[in-house]
Each structure stands twice: as structure tokens, then as C-alpha cells.
XYZ file of C-alpha atoms in Angstrom:
669
model
C 191.171 93.117 38.189
C 189.003 90.744 40.255
C 186.583 88.699 37.792
C 185.038 86.837 40.521
C 181.765 86.881 42.156
C 182.589 88.525 45.369
C 185.953 89.602 47.188
C 186.343 89.690 50.799
C 188.111 92.639 52.196
C 189.434 91.771 55.644
C 189.677 94.300 58.494
C 192.273 96.972 57.795
C 194.020 99.281 60.065
C 196.308 101.238 58.340
C 197.741 102.106 54.800
C 201.084 103.511 54.225
C 203.537 104.052 51.216
C 202.521 105.716 47.880
C 199.920 105.050 45.226
C 199.856 105.851 41.731
C 196.583 106.865 40.302
C 195.348 106.031 36.791
C 194.597 108.594 34.350
C 190.978 110.557 34.898
C 188.237 108.985 32.961
C 186.340 112.336 32.442
C 189.502 113.842 30.869
C 190.440 110.556 28.850
C 187.289 110.175 27.212
C 186.862 113.937 26.483
C 190.384 114.371 25.102
C 189.616 110.752 22.933
C 186.847 112.294 21.387
C 188.374 115.898 20.725
C 191.373 114.278 19.083
C 188.981 112.255 16.783
C 187.349 115.456 15.949
C 190.609 117.173 14.937
C 192.410 116.684 11.517
C 195.655 114.792 11.661
C 197.325 112.955 14.687
C 196.902 113.512 18.395
C 198.919 111.678 20.831
C 197.323 110.801 24.340
C 199.664 110.065 27.125
C 198.433 108.393 30.558
C 194.868 107.801 29.157
C 192.923 105.565 31.405
C 192.516 101.977 30.426
C 189.060 101.030 31.503
C 185.664 99.820 30.187
C 184.224 103.392 29.430
C 187.683 104.295 27.516
C 187.465 100.954 25.304
C 183.894 102.085 24.833
C 185.042 105.413 23.440
C 187.872 103.838 21.358
C 186.217 101.298 19.818
C 183.256 103.723 18.747
C 186.115 105.872 17.090
C 187.572 103.034 15.381
C 183.963 102.198 13.875
C 183.764 105.590 12.736
C 186.984 105.644 10.576
C 189.424 106.939 13.206
C 193.172 105.705 13.200
C 193.406 104.153 16.865
C 196.794 102.701 18.061
C 197.050 101.944 21.729
C 200.450 100.978 23.250
C 200.205 101.053 27.480
C 198.651 104.091 28.558
C 199.387 105.818 25.179
C 197.027 106.594 22.415
C 197.549 107.794 19.136
C 194.311 109.221 17.340
C 194.087 109.874 13.456
C 191.275 112.231 13.416
C 188.636 112.485 10.891
C 188.672 116.491 10.808
C 188.771 117.634 7.432
C 188.041 114.102 5.952
C 185.136 113.214 3.616
C 185.843 109.650 3.540
C 184.869 108.712 7.153
C 181.799 106.247 7.235
C 178.949 107.968 8.279
C 176.741 104.936 9.385
C 177.680 102.481 12.319
C 175.877 100.615 15.275
C 177.383 102.049 18.175
C 177.331 100.096 21.507
C 178.194 102.484 24.575
C 177.890 100.104 27.432
C 177.218 102.210 30.509
C 179.401 105.038 29.580
C 177.890 108.256 30.087
C 181.076 110.035 28.954
C 180.721 108.167 25.751
C 177.242 108.252 25.257
C 176.428 112.114 25.777
C 179.081 113.834 23.769
C 178.902 111.180 20.781
C 175.241 111.598 20.535
C 175.796 115.255 20.075
C 178.763 115.330 17.599
C 177.085 112.802 15.653
C 174.029 114.661 15.740
C 175.560 117.825 14.361
C 177.777 115.518 11.715
C 175.161 113.656 10.716
C 174.666 110.312 9.171
C 173.165 106.795 9.919
C 174.025 106.042 13.554
C 172.441 103.980 16.205
C 173.703 104.164 19.504
C 172.701 101.915 22.687
C 173.944 100.310 25.761
C 173.501 98.069 28.802
C 169.857 97.773 30.542
C 171.122 100.628 32.895
C 172.392 103.190 30.001
C 168.793 102.698 28.719
C 167.321 103.859 32.289
C 169.559 107.338 32.367
C 167.825 110.123 31.000
C 169.125 111.942 27.888
C 165.644 113.766 26.996
C 167.104 117.105 27.748
C 170.350 117.022 25.316
C 167.854 115.522 22.618
C 165.648 118.422 23.042
C 168.453 120.732 22.679
C 169.792 118.997 19.526
C 166.435 118.796 17.891
C 165.882 122.498 18.748
C 169.113 123.254 16.503
C 167.957 121.150 13.811
C 169.386 117.840 14.467
C 167.658 114.663 13.499
C 167.494 112.480 16.259
C 164.744 109.502 17.316
C 164.227 107.467 20.241
C 163.945 103.509 19.428
C 162.900 102.544 22.662
C 161.306 104.740 25.806
C 161.382 108.560 25.047
C 163.617 110.505 26.607
C 166.223 107.422 27.068
C 168.675 105.601 24.707
C 168.739 103.794 22.644
C 168.730 106.525 19.893
C 168.835 107.022 15.964
C 170.423 109.370 14.440
C 170.064 111.002 11.026
C 171.130 113.797 8.581
C 170.527 117.401 10.360
C 169.337 120.583 8.759
C 170.919 122.811 11.414
C 169.285 126.022 12.470
C 171.676 128.285 14.244
C 170.333 131.755 14.461
C 168.832 131.356 17.899
C 170.431 130.659 21.485
C 170.160 126.761 22.061
C 168.366 126.109 25.425
C 169.780 123.010 27.798
C 168.683 122.027 31.095
C 171.521 121.966 33.522
C 170.279 120.561 36.581
C 169.924 116.789 35.544
C 173.545 116.126 34.296
C 176.295 118.607 33.479
C 177.273 116.014 30.663
C 174.357 117.448 28.569
C 176.107 121.081 28.287
C 179.460 119.271 27.851
C 177.881 117.496 24.865
C 177.001 120.415 23.060
C 180.070 122.180 23.848
C 181.997 119.471 22.371
C 179.885 119.344 19.178
C 178.892 122.721 18.360
C 182.286 123.917 17.399
C 182.072 121.572 14.434
C 178.865 123.656 13.386
C 180.736 127.061 14.289
C 183.149 126.039 11.597
C 180.940 125.721 8.604
C 180.853 128.472 5.881
C 178.166 131.094 6.819
C 178.001 129.878 10.543
C 177.663 133.004 13.225
C 178.417 133.106 16.475
C 176.495 129.953 18.644
C 174.933 130.738 21.912
C 174.058 127.781 24.441
C 171.792 128.967 27.409
C 171.479 127.073 30.494
C 167.979 126.634 31.889
C 167.929 126.203 35.660
C 170.781 125.889 38.205
C 173.905 124.385 36.363
C 175.057 121.372 38.371
C 178.801 119.836 38.567
C 180.108 123.130 37.195
C 183.874 121.737 37.824
C 183.252 119.256 35.101
C 182.065 122.093 32.827
C 185.477 123.738 33.928
C 187.396 120.588 32.525
C 185.427 120.732 29.543
C 186.250 124.602 28.606
C 190.133 123.724 29.598
C 190.272 120.898 27.205
C 188.592 122.735 24.554
C 191.115 125.551 24.615
C 193.878 122.969 24.491
C 192.311 121.712 21.079
C 192.011 125.463 19.692
C 188.589 126.314 20.857
C 188.025 129.616 23.187
C 184.185 129.277 24.473
C 183.055 132.959 26.066
C 181.755 132.038 29.474
C 179.030 134.545 30.617
C 178.768 133.442 34.283
C 177.272 129.820 34.328
C 174.069 130.504 32.358
C 175.422 131.511 28.948
C 178.371 130.011 26.451
C 179.284 131.710 23.382
C 181.020 129.595 20.533
C 182.698 132.284 18.029
C 182.022 131.861 14.316
C 184.646 130.294 12.367
C 185.741 128.366 15.286
C 187.405 125.324 14.339
C 189.261 122.390 16.334
C 192.797 122.021 15.807
C 195.102 119.021 17.569
C 197.502 120.212 20.250
C 199.938 117.156 18.915
C 200.409 115.979 22.145
C 198.371 116.134 25.513
C 198.628 114.494 29.053
C 195.724 113.147 30.914
C 195.842 114.048 34.385
C 195.291 111.273 37.382
C 191.730 110.761 38.359
C 190.863 113.208 41.142
C 187.759 111.185 41.866
C 189.533 107.931 42.567
C 192.137 110.021 44.666
C 189.190 110.554 47.071
C 189.165 106.771 48.135
C 192.734 106.805 49.326
C 192.635 110.307 50.560
C 189.732 108.644 52.643
C 192.092 105.922 53.798
C 194.561 108.056 54.731
C 192.134 109.797 56.928
C 190.821 106.523 58.413
C 194.265 105.158 58.861
C 196.241 104.645 62.127
C 199.812 105.658 62.529
C 202.163 102.993 61.995
C 205.982 102.436 62.284
C 206.499 106.079 62.197
C 204.936 106.127 58.809
C 204.078 109.748 57.695
C 200.769 108.824 56.013
C 199.958 108.078 52.308
C 201.506 109.789 49.538
C 199.100 110.061 46.367
C 201.087 110.376 43.036
C 199.532 111.715 39.785
C 197.340 114.622 41.125
C 198.022 117.754 43.117
C 195.665 120.321 44.497
C 196.133 122.310 41.420
C 194.197 119.769 39.346
C 191.807 121.156 36.843
C 189.283 118.710 38.204
C 186.529 119.748 40.345
C 186.732 116.684 42.675
C 190.251 117.560 43.862
C 187.987 119.787 46.133
C 187.120 116.736 48.129
C 190.272 117.503 50.209
C 188.415 120.480 51.571
C 185.830 118.083 52.573
C 188.178 115.896 54.184
C 190.165 118.334 55.858
C 186.907 119.495 57.440
C 186.260 115.699 58.751
C 189.885 115.693 60.281
C 192.147 114.592 57.379
C 195.914 116.259 57.255
C 196.710 116.835 53.554
C 199.653 118.646 52.175
C 200.383 119.073 48.611
C 202.910 119.485 45.756
C 203.344 119.284 42.095
C 201.353 116.298 41.200
C 201.253 114.833 44.467
C 199.219 114.910 47.939
C 200.104 113.766 51.335
C 197.389 112.188 53.601
C 197.245 111.187 57.237
C 194.921 111.156 60.368
C 194.644 114.397 62.253
C 191.576 114.023 64.146
C 189.733 110.671 65.747
C 187.132 110.429 65.530
C 186.315 112.361 62.298
C 184.165 115.481 62.303
C 180.719 115.456 61.297
C 179.807 117.584 58.232
C 176.983 119.301 56.654
C 177.831 120.132 53.075
C 176.594 121.027 49.969
C 178.361 118.398 47.784
C 176.978 119.937 44.004
C 180.716 120.816 43.194
C 182.076 117.289 43.730
C 179.088 114.971 42.922
C 181.286 111.919 42.376
C 183.843 112.338 45.099
C 180.786 113.129 47.474
C 180.055 109.257 47.812
C 183.407 108.861 49.473
C 182.129 111.257 52.263
C 179.147 109.207 52.895
C 181.332 106.177 53.919
C 183.740 108.430 55.783
C 180.795 110.017 58.014
C 180.358 106.136 59.570
C 183.525 107.211 61.324
C 182.364 110.620 62.362
C 181.311 112.227 65.859
C 177.979 112.452 64.795
C 175.676 112.856 62.229
C 176.637 113.931 58.747
C 174.343 115.482 55.906
C 175.544 115.476 52.145
C 173.241 117.848 50.395
C 172.567 118.842 46.950
C 173.163 115.312 45.311
C 170.112 114.965 43.226
C 172.349 114.044 40.367
C 173.473 110.811 42.160
C 169.900 109.377 41.122
C 170.965 109.254 37.147
C 174.333 107.634 37.566
C 175.400 104.333 37.116
C 172.698 103.435 39.426
C 170.577 105.525 41.840
C 173.131 106.092 44.283
C 171.182 107.784 46.896
C 168.890 104.846 47.387
C 171.968 102.322 46.953
C 174.235 104.166 49.305
C 171.328 104.359 52.117
C 170.414 100.467 51.675
C 174.387 99.625 51.968
C 175.309 101.971 54.932
C 172.285 100.511 56.786
C 173.564 96.968 56.315
C 176.848 98.061 57.931
C 174.965 99.583 61.053
C 174.484 103.411 60.281
C 171.077 105.044 60.476
C 170.406 106.629 57.185
C 167.529 109.173 56.357
C 167.064 109.573 52.436
C 165.723 112.531 50.739
C 165.206 113.643 47.207
C 168.497 115.326 46.914
C 170.230 114.460 50.000
C 171.504 111.712 52.512
C 171.802 111.895 56.502
C 174.056 109.629 57.978
C 174.217 108.609 61.666
C 177.519 106.278 62.334
C 176.710 102.896 64.008
C 176.588 104.199 68.107
C 179.174 101.721 69.117
C 181.822 99.230 68.100
C 179.496 96.522 69.006
C 177.047 98.119 66.630
C 179.103 97.491 63.510
C 177.849 94.714 61.440
C 179.615 92.554 58.725
C 177.806 93.199 55.413
C 178.021 91.937 51.977
C 177.944 95.089 49.767
C 175.712 95.159 46.690
C 177.545 97.041 43.846
C 174.701 97.605 41.373
C 177.301 97.202 38.412
C 178.580 100.670 40.147
C 182.475 100.990 40.134
C 182.051 104.032 42.821
C 179.749 101.583 44.976
C 182.702 99.039 45.296
C 185.605 101.276 46.073
C 183.490 103.238 48.578
C 182.249 100.053 50.327
C 185.998 98.745 50.546
C 186.328 101.696 52.924
C 183.761 100.086 55.474
C 187.057 97.595 56.149
C 188.828 99.977 58.329
C 185.720 99.559 60.954
C 186.630 99.441 64.565
C 184.917 96.430 65.378
C 187.616 94.599 63.071
C 185.006 93.095 60.654
C 185.723 92.084 57.093
C 183.662 93.465 54.173
C 182.293 91.475 51.150
C 182.173 93.457 47.914
C 180.109 91.749 45.223
C 180.726 91.912 41.869
C 184.416 93.607 42.267
C 184.983 93.673 38.303
C 182.611 96.777 38.258
C 185.675 98.975 39.064
C 186.824 98.111 35.497
C 184.644 101.384 34.510
C 187.447 103.635 36.027
C 190.012 101.769 37.956
C 190.383 98.217 37.117
C 193.163 97.494 39.519
C 191.628 99.667 42.212
C 191.803 96.518 44.597
C 195.207 95.466 43.961
C 196.188 99.170 44.665
C 194.877 99.100 47.772
C 195.862 95.823 48.998
C 199.480 97.089 48.048
C 199.567 99.618 50.683
C 197.095 98.476 53.326
C 197.838 96.711 56.592
C 195.467 94.294 57.896
C 194.039 94.659 61.484
C 194.095 90.863 61.913
C 196.087 88.013 60.240
C 195.694 87.541 56.688
C 193.340 84.581 55.809
C 195.184 81.681 54.778
C 193.637 78.236 53.802
C 196.040 75.134 53.611
C 195.752 72.357 51.295
C 197.704 69.294 52.275
C 197.645 65.396 51.275
C 199.607 62.942 49.575
C 201.060 62.790 45.880
C 198.556 62.824 43.041
C 195.663 63.661 45.502
C 194.581 66.892 43.384
C 195.585 69.299 45.943
C 197.258 71.403 43.493
C 194.602 71.692 40.961
C 191.940 72.114 44.016
C 194.000 74.768 45.932
C 194.498 76.951 43.086
C 190.638 76.842 41.736
C 189.852 77.707 45.683
C 192.318 80.645 45.052
C 191.004 81.816 42.065
C 187.239 81.751 43.342
C 188.232 83.813 46.260
C 190.720 86.000 44.525
C 193.400 85.019 47.036
C 197.221 84.511 46.273
C 198.331 80.810 45.596
C 201.328 79.184 46.801
C 202.584 75.750 45.517
C 204.765 74.842 48.282
C 206.074 71.178 46.516
C 207.336 73.643 43.561
C 209.608 75.713 45.353
C 212.554 72.996 46.030
C 212.581 72.159 42.215
C 212.639 75.861 41.418
C 215.239 76.448 43.905
C 217.262 73.636 42.316
C 216.638 75.276 38.689
C 217.577 78.654 40.001
C 221.123 77.571 41.443
C 221.855 75.357 38.178
C 221.077 79.000 36.236
C 223.504 80.613 38.703
C 226.103 77.959 38.249
C 225.746 76.316 41.877
C 225.962 72.988 42.505
C 223.250 71.668 44.700
C 225.853 70.396 47.306
C 226.629 71.505 50.854
C 229.737 73.495 49.530
C 227.049 76.333 48.113
C 224.316 75.873 51.022
C 224.849 79.227 52.191
C 224.644 80.921 48.290
C 221.532 78.722 47.505
C 219.649 79.753 50.635
C 220.281 83.400 49.843
C 219.122 82.675 46.280
C 216.131 80.698 47.912
C 214.930 83.637 50.288
C 214.674 85.962 47.356
C 213.374 83.699 44.718
C 211.578 85.665 42.422
C 208.436 83.071 41.909
C 204.726 83.516 41.020
C 201.969 81.026 40.528
C 199.245 81.798 37.993
C 196.699 79.130 38.307
C 198.895 76.004 37.569
C 201.359 77.718 35.682
C 204.904 78.489 37.640
C 206.842 81.486 36.611
C 210.578 82.196 37.757
C 211.358 85.882 37.279
C 210.167 86.617 33.347
C 210.282 82.640 32.352
C 207.351 80.149 32.634
C 209.176 76.945 34.177
C 205.864 74.901 34.565
C 207.363 71.991 32.519
C 210.919 72.648 33.276
C 210.615 71.844 36.767
C 208.803 68.528 36.479
C 211.657 67.047 34.453
C 213.819 63.739 36.194
C 216.940 66.065 36.330
C 214.776 68.800 38.231
C 213.655 66.259 40.828
C 217.094 65.156 41.669
C 217.941 68.738 42.293
C 215.232 69.171 44.192
C 215.848 66.226 46.361
C 219.812 67.329 47.106
C 218.507 71.202 47.825
C 215.964 69.922 50.392
C 218.686 68.104 51.988
C 220.458 71.219 53.096
C 219.044 72.813 56.414
C 219.526 76.675 55.511
C 217.952 75.962 52.268
C 215.038 74.694 54.295
C 214.938 77.570 56.440
C 215.328 79.965 53.717
C 212.154 78.494 52.271
C 210.324 78.835 55.307
C 210.854 82.139 55.413
C 210.000 82.537 51.422
C 206.614 80.628 52.121
C 205.502 83.069 54.951
C 206.316 86.127 52.712
C 203.306 84.841 50.287
C 200.956 85.461 53.120
C 199.361 88.735 51.443
C 196.048 90.436 51.206
C 193.434 89.414 50.397
C 194.415 85.755 51.489
C 196.370 82.807 50.608
C 195.633 79.562 49.573
C 198.614 77.160 50.266
C 199.021 73.230 48.924
C 201.768 71.147 50.084
C 202.433 68.127 52.684
C 203.314 70.526 55.723
C 201.142 73.571 55.277
C 198.968 73.130 58.264
C 201.150 71.199 60.658
C 204.633 73.291 59.983
C 204.387 76.358 58.070
C 200.802 77.915 58.927
C 199.511 76.000 61.891
C 197.198 78.966 62.939
C 195.510 79.146 59.694
C 191.541 79.358 60.101
C 191.019 76.587 57.562
C 192.994 73.509 56.905
C 191.968 70.427 54.467
C 193.692 67.112 54.313
C 192.849 66.050 50.580
C 193.291 62.241 50.178
C 192.212 59.741 47.699
C 192.714 56.016 47.362
C 196.058 54.814 45.880
C 194.300 53.145 43.063
C 192.689 56.336 42.221
C 195.451 58.505 42.413
C 197.509 55.860 40.365
C 194.755 56.096 37.797
C 194.505 59.686 37.656
C 198.167 60.325 36.896
C 198.188 57.349 34.300
C 195.753 59.548 32.484
C 197.573 62.392 33.006
C 200.860 60.989 31.585
C 199.173 59.152 28.672
C 197.630 62.661 27.763
C 201.046 64.135 27.154
C 202.314 61.141 25.195
C 204.190 59.637 27.905
C 203.802 55.719 28.115
C 202.980 54.377 31.893
C 202.073 51.326 33.855
C 199.033 51.686 35.932
C 200.200 49.029 38.349
C 203.994 50.533 38.883
C 202.432 53.853 39.372
C 200.296 52.625 41.959
C 203.139 50.931 43.610
C 205.491 54.055 43.486
C 202.529 56.350 45.233
C 202.256 53.603 47.676
C 206.112 53.642 48.571
C 206.036 57.507 48.669
C 203.194 57.706 50.926
C 205.270 55.597 53.401
C 208.314 57.649 52.948
C 206.493 61.085 53.484
C 204.651 59.492 56.500
C 207.852 58.344 58.139
C 210.412 61.349 57.390
C 211.858 62.959 60.407
C 211.376 66.672 59.349
C 207.482 67.450 58.881
C 206.555 64.008 57.971
C 202.981 63.877 56.141
C 200.211 64.092 58.426
C 196.619 65.557 59.013
C 196.559 68.583 61.655
C 194.815 67.786 64.335
C 192.141 70.565 63.409
C 191.990 69.709 59.896
C 189.052 68.577 57.963
C 189.496 65.581 56.034
C 188.192 65.734 52.245
C 188.454 62.057 50.376
C 187.955 63.176 46.761
C 188.157 59.480 45.678
C 184.785 59.827 43.824
C 184.532 63.561 43.632
C 185.162 65.693 40.738
C 187.404 68.522 41.013
C 184.133 70.692 40.961
C 182.516 68.962 44.010
C 185.610 69.280 45.906
C 186.094 72.788 45.198
C 182.450 73.403 46.328
C 183.011 71.450 49.695
C 186.378 73.567 50.268
C 184.098 76.775 49.599
C 181.454 75.738 51.694
C 183.678 75.298 54.858
C 185.166 78.557 54.355
C 181.823 80.393 53.840
C 180.748 78.844 57.153
C 183.555 80.511 59.164
C 182.786 83.933 57.471
C 180.424 86.411 59.381
C 178.211 87.449 56.326
């Protein structure tokens, strides 16, 4: 996940290959709570690891559940049938509606001394209709802030179950889901009769209620549904753990990749994009997004737990669609509408206004930035795409701490003008799909060369520290080219190869496939961190020997080129801008006086407990500068179009800020 201020997504042309989706947020949090309300152990497989599920898991721990998480598996020891669980807790719900609403209802029925609160946006999301329903059946729920909104205090109930419980259905289906999940706790009590829930008004997001009903059945609760207005929970109903349960992949998350497949040019004979983890027979209502995508021009085939998507029509076809049945996935249609042959209208989306942000207003604002004409209604959007390629605009998409705004915004990178798109606060995708951008970049093909920033300079100029920090702040990959020869020498030794001419071909093969990765200033060779191992005198000697082998040098040039991956690369060395990446859009030649570099190296060695002489260090650096500048192959020199950065008097933060300022000046935002 990108924990940075913004992420620039380069212009994209196509996606190809396959992608595996994470588990559904809606299913994960429902299943976790249902498991908690059961007696005994429930093993939940493929549970989503996200902000919202972490909120739920932490709440369950505070309520006395046993919670063991290993990868995508969670083992829940429920509180059902127990009297020793703590009936008081202060629960932080973040901005997780799928945790806040069901937990409110369940704890209100069980009773105790609970406070539920969240981030400021959670305190703006209505919960009054659910609280009214709970109060009508005798629960003790009190607002501690603005009436109708969290935070809430929950006390001990005096349940009255002899009359139907009314709940509005036209604001959020989560209110009905919360009651459906909580009321079996009351139906199982001695003397309880059948419990009836009556929906007032039109029920929105019916497919999400279907998910709830199907999951309740897996946990032993059969709800009698009479149309979409009346739900009956039979007397004596009680939760029963299924023992093990699998969470289906997220159909809402599938929508972004279905859209990407529909927007994608056909490349290299590839037959579109395969999406694994969910199929057309999914229990999730948002899977019906595929119907809308087909209307717009996507060709979609499906099998057991997979979808295959590719473009069928271009430009896409404009649509006029009631989106009540796919409230979350419909946001993806709003961005697809940018690529349509006329205005598209998305209707019956009033629920967008009470989500993580007011999504109707947010989508209106951000699509206009891209060059679209947008008409905003109380419960609809009408989107007219940019009238020409030239009318598209590079935009910085504000995400409003809303994961779906970020993921939808990334699809604007497929624009025909070849413009990048900036996603502000990209880490907000952690709510449902923490690795979304990494997943997208792994299958995407850029429309233009991937951006590269080169940082060259003499030894001890600080180029490694500078390049690593610039890469971190931009979310780019990082290449420490100077480490590659040392790594190759180390890898050769590990394979029993002497770094000499006799083993040149074998070492070149090894170098071409070197399993190296750079994480900040830490260096890994396969699964071992070797940052210190390659800094020894012996490693330096081996590096010198392998660098004299022409086949190895060429292999490492190829390896360095392979580091150019989305969303971008920052590479440091001595010939990055002159030899390896001569077309890089930004080249920096970093330097400092020999005296300053010697002082930095001296302090570095002393901090590690290594004795050093500053005069000797300075002499060594000056001698090395002379050797590097007079090498016959790739001598150390500034590229003609490089910007000179003398950091003799600059801190690392000041140097980083200058490079970022130069880079931003080249961006279209």
C-alpha cells in the first residue's frame, strides 16, 4: 500500500494477464461478527485484510472473543452461550459502516455498557433509523453527540418483541442487515415468539440483503422473507457455527478490473484480462455490474470463480441505468462513462450521499476536473464525456478518504490524450483493497515510457540516500546500481563460482536473473538481507573482478533496464543518465566538495565503531574521482541535460525537496 501524499498513475494503454481479488469486505465483516455470536470455534478462510476488517477484529477482541489471524485465515472463538464475556467496552469503529451498524444492533440486543465512535466522517453518517428501530424494541441506545449520528452509548435493554419492528429501507440497507443479524439473539431467548421486521419505504441495495440472508443460513438462521417488505425470524432460532467458511472475493473490487479490461487495447495477441476469485454465480449483488459493462461494450465470459474481460466496442456505449442494485460498483460506471459515445445517466443512487463521503458531489467535482460535463441531481448523475481528445485534462483527484474514489480515479489513466492522473491520499484504498495499485501496475501496460529519475554523482555524495527517499515519496521503485556488481560477486561465491574469465558465461547468466530488491537503503538477495555483506573489502574485490567481464557488464545493463516498472523508477549510480537511461526525463548530477564528502564518510564510519582518518578518506575520494572520471567505459560525468545539485551546504531533506520540486515542475498537474 502506498503511504504517501499522492501517487501519479502514468497514462495506461492496456491490461493483460490475470489478477486475483481479495476477499469481500461486506462478506468478511458479516462472517466475522456472525462467528463471534456463535458458540465455539469458526475458521474463516480468505478473509479480507483491510482497515474495515481490522476494526471489526479489534472490536471482537475487546468483547472477549478469541481471535487468531494467520495470513487470510481468521479463527474466531465466539461468545455464544458464555456468561463471562466483558459487557463493557469503548469501541473505535473508524469509518467502517459494515462494523458500526451491525455491532450497534448486536450489542444493543445483548446489553451492557458500550460506547461506539469513529473518525469524524463516521459521525456524519446517519444511523438514526437503526437507532429508532432498536429503541422501538426496548433497547437502551443514546446519542452522545449529534442526534441521529454516532457516537453512541449502549446500555441494558428491556426487550419488547410482541410487535413488528419497523425500519426505513431507503437510506442504507445496512440498517436492515444489522437488525437481521442481531435479532436471532433475541429469538433464542426463553419465551420469545416469532420476530418480525417490516421495511418502511422502498428497500435499496436489495442484493446486499441477499448476502446477509445467505450468510445467516450458513450460520443456522433461516429468515422467512415475504417480498422485500417483511422478514420473519422464527421463535427459538439460534446461531450455529458452520465450523469453517470461505469468504468470496470482492465483486465490487472486480468492477475496476472489468472496466480496465473494457478500456484496454488488444496487445500482443492477449485475450483480455482474467479476473480470479469471483464468477458470474457470485452471491454478491455487485456482480451484476457485468450486465452494465456488457451494455457499454465489454465482452465478458465466466467460469467457476473467474471472469474473462476484453474490449468489444469502442468507444463504449452510453447508458441510462437504474443503479440501485449495484450501489458501490455503479461508481465505476461513472468513470467508464468518460469513454462513451454520448451522455450516460446513472439513476437511483441517493445512497451515495451517505457513504464514506457524499459520492455524488465528489464524483461530480472530480469528473469535471478531467474535462467531463456533469449534471448532478439529488439521486442521479448525467455524465457527458470530454468532446475530443484535446479536451481531456490532467487532473489531481481528491479522494475524500474514500477508497472507491481512489480506485475509480485510477481508471482515468486510460484516457486517449495520454495524460497521467494523480491520486491524492492513495492509502485510503486500505479500507477494502490495500494492494490495489500494486495489483493494477502488475497487469497494466503504459501508454508512454515509464518515468525514470536518474541520480548520478561521485562516491560519498549521498546519491543513494537521496534517491531512496525521492523514490519513497513518489511511490517509485528504487535501483542502487552501484550495489549490483557487489551482489553479482556475492551470488557467484554462493554458487561456488570464482569471479574470473573461466566462469564469465555462468556469472553473466546469474547476473541477468539476479533476485535482488531494494527496500529503502536495505538490499535483499532472494530472501536474505545482504546490505552489510556486500560492503566488506572482500565483496569489493569480487565486484572489481566481475566488472572486468564484458558479458557480465552487459547482463547487468539488461538487469538495470528490467527495473523500469510502473509507476516509475529512481536510479542512482555513476552512468545512469549517460549510459543506462539516456532518455530519462529528469537527470540529477549530485556532487559535494571532497572535504564535505570525507567528513560525511568519517562520521558514518565512526558511528559504526570503525576507526578512520579524515585526511586519508579525503585523499582516497579524490583519487577515486580521478579514476572514475578517466574510465574507458562509462566514465563519471554529468549528462548534458542533467541538473547540477551541489549539496555541500544542504541537508538531505533540502536536497530531496529540490529534486521533487524539479520533478513536479515537469508534471502537467
